[in-house]
Short mmCIF file of C-alpha atoms and ligand atoms in Angstrom, two decimals:
data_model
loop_
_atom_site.label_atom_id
_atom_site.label_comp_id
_atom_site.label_asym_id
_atom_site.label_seq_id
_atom_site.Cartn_x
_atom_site.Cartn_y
_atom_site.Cartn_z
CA UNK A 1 -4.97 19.64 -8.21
CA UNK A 2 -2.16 20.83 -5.39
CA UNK A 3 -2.92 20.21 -2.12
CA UNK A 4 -1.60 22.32 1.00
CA UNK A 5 0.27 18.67 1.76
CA UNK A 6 2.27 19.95 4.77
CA UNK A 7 -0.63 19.33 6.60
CA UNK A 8 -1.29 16.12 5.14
CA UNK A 9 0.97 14.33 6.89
CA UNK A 10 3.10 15.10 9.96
CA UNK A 11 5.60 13.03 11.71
CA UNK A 12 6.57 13.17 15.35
CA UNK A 13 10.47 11.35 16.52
CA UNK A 14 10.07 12.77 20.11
CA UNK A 15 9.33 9.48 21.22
CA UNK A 16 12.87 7.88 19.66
CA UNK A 17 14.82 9.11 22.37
CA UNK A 18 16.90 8.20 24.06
CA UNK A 19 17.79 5.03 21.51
CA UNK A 20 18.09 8.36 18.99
CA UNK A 21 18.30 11.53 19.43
CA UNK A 22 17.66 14.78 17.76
CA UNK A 23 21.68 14.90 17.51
CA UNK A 24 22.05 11.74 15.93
CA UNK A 25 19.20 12.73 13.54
CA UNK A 26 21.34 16.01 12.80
CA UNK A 27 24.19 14.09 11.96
CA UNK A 28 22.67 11.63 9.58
CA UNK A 29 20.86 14.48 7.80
CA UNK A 30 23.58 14.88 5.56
CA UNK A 31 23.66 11.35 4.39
CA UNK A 32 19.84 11.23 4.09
CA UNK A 33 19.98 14.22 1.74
CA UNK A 34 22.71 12.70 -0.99
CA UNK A 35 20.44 9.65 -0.59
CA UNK A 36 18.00 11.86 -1.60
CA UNK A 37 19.87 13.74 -4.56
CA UNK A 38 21.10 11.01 -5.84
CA UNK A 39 17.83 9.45 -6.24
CA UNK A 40 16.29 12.99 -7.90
CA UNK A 41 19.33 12.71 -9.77
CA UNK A 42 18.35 9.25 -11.34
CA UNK A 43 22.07 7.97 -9.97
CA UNK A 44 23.11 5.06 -7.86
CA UNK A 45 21.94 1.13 -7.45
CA UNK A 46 18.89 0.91 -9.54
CA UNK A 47 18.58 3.86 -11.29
CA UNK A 48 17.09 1.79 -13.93
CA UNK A 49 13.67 1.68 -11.75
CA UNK A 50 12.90 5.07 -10.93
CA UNK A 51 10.32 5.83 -13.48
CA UNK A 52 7.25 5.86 -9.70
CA UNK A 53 9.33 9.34 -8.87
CA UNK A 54 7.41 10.96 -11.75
CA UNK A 55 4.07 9.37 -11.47
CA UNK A 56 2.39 11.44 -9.54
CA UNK A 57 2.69 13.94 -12.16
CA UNK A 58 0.10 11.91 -14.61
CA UNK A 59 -1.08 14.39 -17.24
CA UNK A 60 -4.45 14.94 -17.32
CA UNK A 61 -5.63 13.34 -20.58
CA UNK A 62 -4.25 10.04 -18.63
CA UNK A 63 -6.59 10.66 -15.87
CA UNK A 64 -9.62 11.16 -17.88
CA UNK A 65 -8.73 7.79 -19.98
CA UNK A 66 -8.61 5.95 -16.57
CA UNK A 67 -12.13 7.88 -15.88
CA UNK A 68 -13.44 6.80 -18.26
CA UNK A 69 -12.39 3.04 -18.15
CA UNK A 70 -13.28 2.71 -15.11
CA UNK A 71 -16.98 4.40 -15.72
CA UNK A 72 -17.27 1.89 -18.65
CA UNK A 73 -16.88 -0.97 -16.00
CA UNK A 74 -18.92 0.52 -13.74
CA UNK A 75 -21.69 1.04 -16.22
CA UNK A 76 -21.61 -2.46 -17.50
CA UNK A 77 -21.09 -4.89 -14.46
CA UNK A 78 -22.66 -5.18 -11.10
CA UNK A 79 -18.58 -5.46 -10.00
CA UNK A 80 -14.98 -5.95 -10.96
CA UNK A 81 -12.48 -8.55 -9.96
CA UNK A 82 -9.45 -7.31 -10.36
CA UNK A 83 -5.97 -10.04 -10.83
CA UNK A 84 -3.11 -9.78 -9.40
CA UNK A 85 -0.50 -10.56 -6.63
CA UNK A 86 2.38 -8.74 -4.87
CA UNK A 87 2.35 -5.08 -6.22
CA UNK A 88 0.20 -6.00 -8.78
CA UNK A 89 -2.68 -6.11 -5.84
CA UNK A 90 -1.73 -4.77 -2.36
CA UNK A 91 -1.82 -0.71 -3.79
CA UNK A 92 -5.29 -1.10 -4.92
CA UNK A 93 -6.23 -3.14 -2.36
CA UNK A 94 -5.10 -0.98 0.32
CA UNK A 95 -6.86 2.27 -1.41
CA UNK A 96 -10.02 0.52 -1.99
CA UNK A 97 -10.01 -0.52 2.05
CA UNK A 98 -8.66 2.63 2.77
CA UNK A 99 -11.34 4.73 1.30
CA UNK A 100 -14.15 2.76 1.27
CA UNK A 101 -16.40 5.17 2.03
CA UNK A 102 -15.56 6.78 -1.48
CA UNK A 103 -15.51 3.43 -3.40
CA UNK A 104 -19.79 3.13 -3.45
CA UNK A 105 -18.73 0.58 -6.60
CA UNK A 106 -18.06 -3.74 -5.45
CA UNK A 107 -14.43 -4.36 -6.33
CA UNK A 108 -13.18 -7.70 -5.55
CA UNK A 109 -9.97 -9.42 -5.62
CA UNK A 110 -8.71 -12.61 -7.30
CA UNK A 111 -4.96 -14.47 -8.13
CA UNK A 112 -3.44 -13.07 -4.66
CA UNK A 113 -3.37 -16.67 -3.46
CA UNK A 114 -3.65 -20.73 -4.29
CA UNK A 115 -6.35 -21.13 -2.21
CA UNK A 116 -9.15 -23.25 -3.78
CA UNK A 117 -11.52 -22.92 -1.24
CA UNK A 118 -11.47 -18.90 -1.76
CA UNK A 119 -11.74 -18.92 -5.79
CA UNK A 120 -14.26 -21.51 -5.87
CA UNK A 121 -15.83 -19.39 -3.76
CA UNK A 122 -15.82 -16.07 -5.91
CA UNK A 123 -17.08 -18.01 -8.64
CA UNK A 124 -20.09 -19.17 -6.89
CA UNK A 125 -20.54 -15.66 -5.61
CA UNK A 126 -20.58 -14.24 -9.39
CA UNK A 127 -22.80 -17.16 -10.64
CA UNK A 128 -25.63 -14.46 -11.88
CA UNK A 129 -23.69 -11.45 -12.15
CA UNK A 130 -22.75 -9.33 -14.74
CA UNK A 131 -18.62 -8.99 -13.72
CA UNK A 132 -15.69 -6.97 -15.35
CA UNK A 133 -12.02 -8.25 -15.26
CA UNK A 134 -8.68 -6.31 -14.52
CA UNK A 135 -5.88 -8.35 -14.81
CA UNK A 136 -2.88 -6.64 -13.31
CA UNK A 137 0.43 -8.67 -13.98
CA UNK A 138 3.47 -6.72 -14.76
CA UNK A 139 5.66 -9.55 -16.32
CA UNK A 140 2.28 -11.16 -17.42
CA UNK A 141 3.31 -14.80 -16.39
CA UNK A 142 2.91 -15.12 -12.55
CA UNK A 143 1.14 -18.37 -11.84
CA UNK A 144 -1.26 -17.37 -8.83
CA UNK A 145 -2.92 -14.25 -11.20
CA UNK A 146 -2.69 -16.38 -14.39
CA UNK A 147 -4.64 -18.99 -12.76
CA UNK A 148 -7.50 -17.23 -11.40
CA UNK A 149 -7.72 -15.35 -14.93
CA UNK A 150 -8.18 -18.02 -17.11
CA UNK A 151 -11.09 -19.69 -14.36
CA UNK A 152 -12.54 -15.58 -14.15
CA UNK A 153 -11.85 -15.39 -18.30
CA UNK A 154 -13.57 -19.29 -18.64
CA UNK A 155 -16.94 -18.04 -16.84
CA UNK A 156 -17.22 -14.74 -18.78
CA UNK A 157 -16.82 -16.66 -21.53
CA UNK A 158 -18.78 -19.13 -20.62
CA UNK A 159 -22.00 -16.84 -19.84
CA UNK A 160 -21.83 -14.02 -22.48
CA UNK A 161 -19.93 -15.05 -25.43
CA UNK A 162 -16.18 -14.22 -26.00
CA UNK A 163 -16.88 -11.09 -27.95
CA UNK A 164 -19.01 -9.61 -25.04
CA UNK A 165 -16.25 -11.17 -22.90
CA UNK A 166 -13.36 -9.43 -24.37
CA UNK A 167 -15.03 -6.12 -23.73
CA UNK A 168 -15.04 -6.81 -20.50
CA UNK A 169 -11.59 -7.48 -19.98
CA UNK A 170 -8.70 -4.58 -19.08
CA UNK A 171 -4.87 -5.92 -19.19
CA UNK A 172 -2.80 -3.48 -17.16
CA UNK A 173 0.84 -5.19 -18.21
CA UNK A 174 4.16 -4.65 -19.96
CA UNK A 175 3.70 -2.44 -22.82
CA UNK A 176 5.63 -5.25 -25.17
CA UNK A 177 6.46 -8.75 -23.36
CA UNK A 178 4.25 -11.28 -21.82
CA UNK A 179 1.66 -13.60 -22.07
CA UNK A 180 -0.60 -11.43 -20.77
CA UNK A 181 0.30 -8.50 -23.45
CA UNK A 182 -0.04 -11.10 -26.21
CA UNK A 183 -3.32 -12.35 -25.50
CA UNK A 184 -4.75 -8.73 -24.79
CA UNK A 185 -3.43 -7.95 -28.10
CA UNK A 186 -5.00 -10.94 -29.89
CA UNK A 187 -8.15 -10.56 -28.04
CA UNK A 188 -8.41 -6.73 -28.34
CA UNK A 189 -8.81 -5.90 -24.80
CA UNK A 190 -8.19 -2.25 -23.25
CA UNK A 191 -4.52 -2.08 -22.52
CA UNK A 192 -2.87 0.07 -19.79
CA UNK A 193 1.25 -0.44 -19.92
CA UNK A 194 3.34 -0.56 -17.14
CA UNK A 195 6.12 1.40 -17.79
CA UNK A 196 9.59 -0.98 -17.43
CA UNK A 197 11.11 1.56 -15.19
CA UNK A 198 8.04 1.13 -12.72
CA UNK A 199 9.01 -1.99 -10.23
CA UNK A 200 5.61 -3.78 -9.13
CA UNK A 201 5.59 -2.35 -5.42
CA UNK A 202 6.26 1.27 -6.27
CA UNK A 203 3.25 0.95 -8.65
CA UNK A 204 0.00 2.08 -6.95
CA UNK A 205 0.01 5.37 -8.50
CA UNK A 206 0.32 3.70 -11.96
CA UNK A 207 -3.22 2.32 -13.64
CA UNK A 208 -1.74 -0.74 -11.24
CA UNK A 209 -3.61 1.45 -8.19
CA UNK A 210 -5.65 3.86 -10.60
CA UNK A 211 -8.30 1.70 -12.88
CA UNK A 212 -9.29 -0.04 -9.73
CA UNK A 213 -9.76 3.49 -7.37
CA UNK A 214 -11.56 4.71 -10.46
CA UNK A 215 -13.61 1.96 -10.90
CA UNK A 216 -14.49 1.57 -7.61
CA UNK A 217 -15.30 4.96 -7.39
CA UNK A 218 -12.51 6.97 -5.56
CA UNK A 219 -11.79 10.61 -7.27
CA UNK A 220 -8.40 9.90 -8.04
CA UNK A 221 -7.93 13.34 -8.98
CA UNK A 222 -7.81 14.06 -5.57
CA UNK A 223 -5.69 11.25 -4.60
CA UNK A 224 -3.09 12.32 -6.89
CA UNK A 225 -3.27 15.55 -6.50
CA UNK A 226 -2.14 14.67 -2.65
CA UNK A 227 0.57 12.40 -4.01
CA UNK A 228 1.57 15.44 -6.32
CA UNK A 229 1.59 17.99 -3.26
CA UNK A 230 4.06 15.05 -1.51
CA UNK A 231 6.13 14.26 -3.91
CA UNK A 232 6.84 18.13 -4.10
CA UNK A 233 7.48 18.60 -0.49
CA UNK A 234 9.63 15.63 0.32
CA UNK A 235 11.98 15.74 -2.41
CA UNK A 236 13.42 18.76 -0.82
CA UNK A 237 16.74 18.73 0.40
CA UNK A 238 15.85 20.16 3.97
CA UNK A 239 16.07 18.84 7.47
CA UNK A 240 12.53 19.53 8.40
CA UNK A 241 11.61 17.00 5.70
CA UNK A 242 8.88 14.05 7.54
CA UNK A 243 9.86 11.23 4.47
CA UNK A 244 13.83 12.19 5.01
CA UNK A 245 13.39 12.01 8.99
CA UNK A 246 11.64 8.72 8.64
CA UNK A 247 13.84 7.23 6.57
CA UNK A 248 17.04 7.97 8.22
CA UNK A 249 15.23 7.10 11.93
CA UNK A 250 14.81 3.73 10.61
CA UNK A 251 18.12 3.61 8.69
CA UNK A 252 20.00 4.32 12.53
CA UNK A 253 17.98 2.35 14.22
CA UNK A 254 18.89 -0.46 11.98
CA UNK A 255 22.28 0.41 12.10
CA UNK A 256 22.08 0.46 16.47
CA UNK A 257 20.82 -3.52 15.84
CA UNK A 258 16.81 -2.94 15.89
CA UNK A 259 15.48 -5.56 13.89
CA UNK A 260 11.98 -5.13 13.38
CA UNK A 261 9.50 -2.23 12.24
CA UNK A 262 5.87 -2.35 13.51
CA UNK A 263 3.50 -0.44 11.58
CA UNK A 264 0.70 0.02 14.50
CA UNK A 265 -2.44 1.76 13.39
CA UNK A 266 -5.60 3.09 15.35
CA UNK A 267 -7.47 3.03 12.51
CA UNK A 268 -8.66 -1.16 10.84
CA UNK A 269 -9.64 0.73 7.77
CA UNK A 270 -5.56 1.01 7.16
CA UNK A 271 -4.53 -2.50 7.76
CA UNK A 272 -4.51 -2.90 4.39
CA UNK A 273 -2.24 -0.24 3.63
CA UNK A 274 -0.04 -1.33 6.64
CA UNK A 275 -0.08 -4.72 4.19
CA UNK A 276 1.12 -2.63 1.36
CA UNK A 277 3.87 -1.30 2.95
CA UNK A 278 5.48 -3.84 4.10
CA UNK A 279 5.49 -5.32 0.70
CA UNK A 280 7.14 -1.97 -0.21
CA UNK A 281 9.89 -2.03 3.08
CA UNK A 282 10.40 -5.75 3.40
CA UNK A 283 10.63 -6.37 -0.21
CA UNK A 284 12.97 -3.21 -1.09
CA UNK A 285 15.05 -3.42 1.94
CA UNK A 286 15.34 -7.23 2.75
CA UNK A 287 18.72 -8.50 0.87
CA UNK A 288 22.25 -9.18 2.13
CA UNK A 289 21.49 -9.89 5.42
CA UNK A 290 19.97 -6.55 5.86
CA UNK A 291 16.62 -4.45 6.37
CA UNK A 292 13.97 -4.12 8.98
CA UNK A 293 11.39 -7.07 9.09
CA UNK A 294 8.09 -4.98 8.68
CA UNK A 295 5.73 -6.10 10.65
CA UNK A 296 2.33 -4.31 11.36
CA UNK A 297 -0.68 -4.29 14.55
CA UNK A 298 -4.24 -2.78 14.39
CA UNK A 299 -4.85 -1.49 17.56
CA UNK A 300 -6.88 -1.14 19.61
CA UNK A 301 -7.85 -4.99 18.72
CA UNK A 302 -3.95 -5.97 18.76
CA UNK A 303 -3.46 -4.96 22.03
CA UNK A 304 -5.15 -7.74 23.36
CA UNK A 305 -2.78 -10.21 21.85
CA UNK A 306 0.69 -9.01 20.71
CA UNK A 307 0.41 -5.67 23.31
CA UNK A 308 2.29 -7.98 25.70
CA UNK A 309 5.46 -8.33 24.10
CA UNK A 310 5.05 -5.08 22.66
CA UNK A 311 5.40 -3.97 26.38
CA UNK A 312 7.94 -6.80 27.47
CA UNK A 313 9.50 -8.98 24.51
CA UNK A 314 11.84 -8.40 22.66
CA UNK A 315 13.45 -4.93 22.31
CA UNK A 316 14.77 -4.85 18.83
CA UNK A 317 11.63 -3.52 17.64
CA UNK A 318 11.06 -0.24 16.60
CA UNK A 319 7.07 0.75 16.81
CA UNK A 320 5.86 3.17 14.37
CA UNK A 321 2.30 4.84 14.85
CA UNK A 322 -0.10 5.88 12.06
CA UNK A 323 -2.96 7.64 13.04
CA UNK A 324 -5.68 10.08 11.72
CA UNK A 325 -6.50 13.72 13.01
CA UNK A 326 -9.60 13.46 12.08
CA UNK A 327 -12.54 10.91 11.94
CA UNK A 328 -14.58 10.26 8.97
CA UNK A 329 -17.65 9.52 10.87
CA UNK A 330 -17.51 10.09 15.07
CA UNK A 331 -20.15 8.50 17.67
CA UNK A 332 -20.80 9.73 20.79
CA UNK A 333 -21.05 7.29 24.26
CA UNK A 334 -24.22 7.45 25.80
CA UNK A 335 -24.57 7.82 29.68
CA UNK A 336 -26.61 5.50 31.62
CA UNK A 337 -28.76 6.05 34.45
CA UNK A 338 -27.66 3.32 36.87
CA UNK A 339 -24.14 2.85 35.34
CA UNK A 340 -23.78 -0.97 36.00
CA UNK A 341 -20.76 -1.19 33.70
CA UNK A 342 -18.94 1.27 35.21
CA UNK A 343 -19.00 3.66 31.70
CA UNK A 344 -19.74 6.56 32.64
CA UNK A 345 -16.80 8.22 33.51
CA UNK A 346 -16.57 8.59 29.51
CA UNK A 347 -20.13 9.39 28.86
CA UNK A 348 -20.61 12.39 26.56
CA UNK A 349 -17.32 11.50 24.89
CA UNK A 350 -16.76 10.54 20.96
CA UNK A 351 -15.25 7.31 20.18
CA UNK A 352 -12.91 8.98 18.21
CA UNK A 353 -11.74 10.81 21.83
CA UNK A 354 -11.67 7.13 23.39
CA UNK A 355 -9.39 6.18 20.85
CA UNK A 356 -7.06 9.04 20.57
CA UNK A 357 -6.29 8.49 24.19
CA UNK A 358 -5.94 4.47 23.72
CA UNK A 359 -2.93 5.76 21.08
CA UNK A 360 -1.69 8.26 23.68
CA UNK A 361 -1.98 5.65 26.44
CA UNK A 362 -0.10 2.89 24.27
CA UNK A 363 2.79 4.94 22.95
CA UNK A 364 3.53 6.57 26.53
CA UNK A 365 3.43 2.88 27.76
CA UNK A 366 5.24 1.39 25.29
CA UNK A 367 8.38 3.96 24.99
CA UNK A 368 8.50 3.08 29.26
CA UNK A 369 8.93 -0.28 28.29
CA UNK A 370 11.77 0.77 26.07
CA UNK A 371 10.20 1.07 22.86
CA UNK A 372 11.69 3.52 20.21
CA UNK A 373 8.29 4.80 18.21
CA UNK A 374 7.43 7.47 16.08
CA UNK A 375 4.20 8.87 14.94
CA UNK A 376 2.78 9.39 11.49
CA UNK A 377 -0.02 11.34 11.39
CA UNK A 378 -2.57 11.95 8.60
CA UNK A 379 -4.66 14.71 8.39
CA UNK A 380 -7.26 12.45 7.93
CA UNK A 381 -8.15 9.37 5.97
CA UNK A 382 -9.23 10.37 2.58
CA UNK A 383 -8.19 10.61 -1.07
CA UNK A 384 -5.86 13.16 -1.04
CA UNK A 385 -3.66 12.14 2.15
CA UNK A 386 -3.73 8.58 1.51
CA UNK A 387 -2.52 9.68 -2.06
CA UNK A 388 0.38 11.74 -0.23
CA UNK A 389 1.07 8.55 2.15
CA UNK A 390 1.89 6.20 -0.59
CA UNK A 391 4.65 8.70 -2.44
CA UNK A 392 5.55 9.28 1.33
CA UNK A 393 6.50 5.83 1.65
CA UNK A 394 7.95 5.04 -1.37
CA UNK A 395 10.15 8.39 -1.08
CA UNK A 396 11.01 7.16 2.68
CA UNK A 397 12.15 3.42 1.72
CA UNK A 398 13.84 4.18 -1.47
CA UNK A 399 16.32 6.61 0.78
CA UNK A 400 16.72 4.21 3.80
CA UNK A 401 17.15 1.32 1.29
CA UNK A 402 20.11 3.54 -0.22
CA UNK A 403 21.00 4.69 3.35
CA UNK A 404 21.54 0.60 4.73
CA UNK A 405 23.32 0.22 1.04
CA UNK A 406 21.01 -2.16 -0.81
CA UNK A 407 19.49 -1.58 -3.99
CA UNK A 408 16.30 -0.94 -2.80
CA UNK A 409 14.38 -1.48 -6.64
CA UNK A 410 15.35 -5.16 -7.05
CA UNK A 411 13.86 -8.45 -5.56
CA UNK A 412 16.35 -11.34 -6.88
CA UNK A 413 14.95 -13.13 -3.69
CA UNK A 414 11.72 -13.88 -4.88
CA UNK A 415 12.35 -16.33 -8.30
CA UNK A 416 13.87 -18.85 -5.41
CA UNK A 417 10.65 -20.17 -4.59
CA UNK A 418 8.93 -20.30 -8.09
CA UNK A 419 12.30 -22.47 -9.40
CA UNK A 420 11.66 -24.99 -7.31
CA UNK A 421 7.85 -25.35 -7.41
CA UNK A 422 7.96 -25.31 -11.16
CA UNK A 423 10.30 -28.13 -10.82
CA UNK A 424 7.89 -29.63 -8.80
CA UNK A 425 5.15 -29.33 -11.24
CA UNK A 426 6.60 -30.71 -13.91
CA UNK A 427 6.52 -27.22 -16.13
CA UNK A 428 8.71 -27.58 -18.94
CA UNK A 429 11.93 -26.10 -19.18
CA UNK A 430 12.65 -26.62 -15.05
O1 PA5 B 501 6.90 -5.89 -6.47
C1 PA5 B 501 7.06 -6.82 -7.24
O2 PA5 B 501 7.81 -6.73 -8.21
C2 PA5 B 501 6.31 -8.12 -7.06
O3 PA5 B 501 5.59 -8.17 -5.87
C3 PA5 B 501 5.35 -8.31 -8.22
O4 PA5 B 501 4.45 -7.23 -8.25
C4 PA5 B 501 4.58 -9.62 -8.09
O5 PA5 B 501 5.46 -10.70 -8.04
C5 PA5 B 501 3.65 -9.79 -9.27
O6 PA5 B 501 4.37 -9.75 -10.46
P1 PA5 B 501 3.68 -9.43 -11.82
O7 PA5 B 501 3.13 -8.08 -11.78
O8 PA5 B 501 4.75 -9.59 -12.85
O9 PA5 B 501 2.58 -10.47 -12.01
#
C-alpha cells in the first residue's frame, strides 16, 4: 500500500535562522546528497549494515506470516510480554505507545532493565493469566533480556507444561548464532531472523517492530506502506528533500559548536518514540568525540520544569519540534457562567486549538531567546505516518552520521560497560 507520503510529514527550518540560513543550507546540499548516494549506493563506513534501507519493501507473504503470528498470540493469551533491550525494545515500544488507540491487544514489556522491583512485579501481575512470549535479542546473549526470559520462560513452564509453553514462545534473533537461536531451535519455537546486515536500532521495521504492532493489533500494512511511501521520497537526490534538510541542519549546527538536540513534542503519546530516537541519533552519531547529545521534552508538561533553561541556559542546544496536524480525538472547553477561573476567554475552543498555540507560543519564545528549532510535522499520528517517521529518521541520521564523518552503523562504545560488570560477576572467561 503507497501512501501520498509528501503529506505525511513536513518539515519547517524557518526558525534556524539566523544561526543557519537558507544559504548555508544551499551550500551543504551538495554534501548531503553524496551522503545520500553513497548510502543508496551501499558505499562508505558501514556499508556492511545497510540491509533497514530495503525493509520497508517487505513482500507481502512476510506480512501475512507476521499476521498471522501475531493473531495466533492474540488468540491464545490474554497478553504478550515481549524481551528485549536497546533496539531490540524501544521500536516496538514506541509504536505500541504511539498508536495505542490501534493496539486494542495488552502488550507488555520485559528485559529493558535490572530492576527487581519491576519484574517481580510483572510476574505477580501475570499470576492467572494466560501470557505469550517474544523474545527479541539480536546477538541472543544480552544479560538484561536473557534474564527476564528465563524468569517469563520458568512461569510458563511452570503453569502449562513445556510443550504448551514452547508454543507460546516466538524468538525474533540471528538467523544462525546465539543462545537464543539455539534454544529456539531445540525447543521448536516460531523463529523470525534478523537479518546480519540489520543493526539493532535501525530495526523497527524488521519483525523486531512488526510481531509486536501485529500482535498488539496495529495494521502494519498501513504502517509500512507509510514507511514505503518515505523511503521513496527521501532517497531522492533533491533539495526540497525534509530527511536531507534535517540531516544536514543538524550536521551544521554541529559543525557551528551546538551540542545538544531536543526532541520537544506536543503530543505524550510520542515520548516514546522521542525515546527511540535518541537511541537511533545518540547511539549512531556519538563516537570520536562527536554527535549531538539527543535529548527530548514533552510539552506542554516540560515546560514547567526544563522551559526555563530552554528560554535562558545554555545555548548550544538546538530544539527540534514534532507535532501533529491533526488530533485523533479533540475536546471542546466549556464556558462558564460566572467565570471564576478566568477561562473563558478560550471557551468554545478545542484542546487541540489550546495546544497548537502553546507550540506556536513556545517556538516564537524560544527562537527570541536564541534558540535554533525546526519543526517536524506529521500529518497526524497514525499507522501510516508514524511508519514514514521511523524510515524518516533512520534516512536523516544515517546521512548526518556520514555528514559529521562517523560510521554511523557501529556502537564499539557499548561492550565497555558489559566487560567490566562481567568481571564483576564472576562470569567465566572475564
Ligand atoms: O542497537 C543496538 O545494536 C543495541 O541497542 C542492541 O539492540 C541492544 O544492545 C540489544 O542487543 P541484542 O538485540 O543483541 O540483545
Amino acid at each position: 500500500m503507497l501512501i501520498k507520503e509528501i503529506e505525511l510529514i513536513t518539515l519547517d527550518t524557518g526558525t534556524l535562522a539566523p544561526h543557519l540560513t537558507e544559504d548555508d543550507l544551499k551550500n551543504g546540499m551538495p554534501g548531503a546528497m553524496e551522503a545520500l548516494g553513497s548510502l543508496i549506493k551501499g558505499e562508505g563506513a558501514g556499508s556492511d549494515m545497510l540491509g533497514w534501507m530495503v525493509l520497508p519493501r517487505l513482500p507481502p507473504r512476510d506480512i501475512e506470516e507476521i499476521l498471522d503470528v501475531g493473531k495466533r498470540i492474540q488468540d491464545q493469551s490474554d497478553c504478550l510480554v515481549v524481551v528485549g533491550i536497546g533496539g531490540s525494545y524501544l521500536g516496538a515500544r514506541a509504536g505500541i505507545e504511539a498508536l495505542k488507540k490501534h493496539a486494542p491487544f495488552p502488550v507488555l514489556f520485559a528485559g529493558n532493565s535490572l530492576s527487581p522491583e519491576y519484574h517481580a512485579d510483572l510476574l505477580d501481575y501475570l499470576e492467572g493469566k494466560r501470557f505469550s512470549i517474544c523474545a527479541i535479542s539480536k546477538s541472543g546473549t544480552t544479560t538484561e533480556p536473557a534474564i527476564a526470559f528465563r524468569l517469563l520462560r520458568n512461569r510458563l513452564i511452570e503453569t502449562c507444561g513445556r510443550e504448551d509453553c514452547n508454543a507460546r514462545i516466538v524468538a525474533i534473533t540471528d538467523p544462525v548464532k546465539g543462545a537464543l537461536r539455539q534454544m529456539a531451535g531445540t525447543e521448536g519455537w516460531k523463529i523470525f531472523p534478523i537479518s546480519p546486515d540489520v543493526g539493532g536500532r535501525f530495526s523497527v521495521l524488521s519483525p523486531v517492530g512488526l510481531l509486536p504492532f501485529a500482535a498488539a493489533g496495529i495494521p502494519i500494512d498501513a504502517l509500512v506502506g507509510g514507511a514505503c511511501s518515505g523511503l521513496d521520497r527521501w532517497t531522492r537526490k533533491e533539495p526540497g528533500n525534509e530527511a536531507l534538510r534535517y540531516a544536514l541542519s543538524r550536521a551544521l549546527l554541529h559543525d557551528k559548536g551546538i551540542e545538544i538536540e531536543v526532541l520537544s513534542t506536543f503530543h505524550p503519546e510520542l515520548s516514546w518514540v522521542c525515546e527511540w530516537w535518541k537511541q537511533l541519533a545518540g547511539e549512531s552519531e556519538g563516537k570520536e568525540g562527536k554527535g549531538l547529545y539527543p535529548a527530548s521534552t514533552v510539552m506542554t508538561t516540560d515546560l514547567h520544569s526544563l522551559g526555563q533553561l530552554l528560554q535562558e541556559g545554555s545555548r548550544k542546544i538546538l530544539e527540534t519540534f514534532l507535532i501533529s496536524a491533526r488530533p485523533n480525538r479533540d475536546i471542546d472547553i466549556p464556558g462558564d457562567g460566572e467565570d471564576l477561573d478566568g477561562l473563558n476567554y478560550i471557551a468554545g475552543k478545542s484542546l487541540s486549538e489550546v495546544n497548537r498555540k502553546a507550540y506556536e507560543g513556545t517556538k516564537a519564545a524560544h527562537v527570541s531567546g536564541g534558540l535554533p528549532a525546526m519543526t517536524l510535522k506529521l500529518e497526524g499520528i497514525d499507522p501510516s505516518s508514524i511508519g514514514a517517521l521511523f524510515i524518516f529518521f533512520e534516512l536523516a541520521i544515517a546521512v548526518s552520521g556520514r555528514l559529521i564523518g562517523v560510521n554511523p552503523f557501529d556502537q564499539p562504545g557499548v561492550e565497555e560497560y558489559k566487560t567490566r560488570m562481567f568481571k564483576l560477576l564472576g562470569k567465566p572467561g572475564y
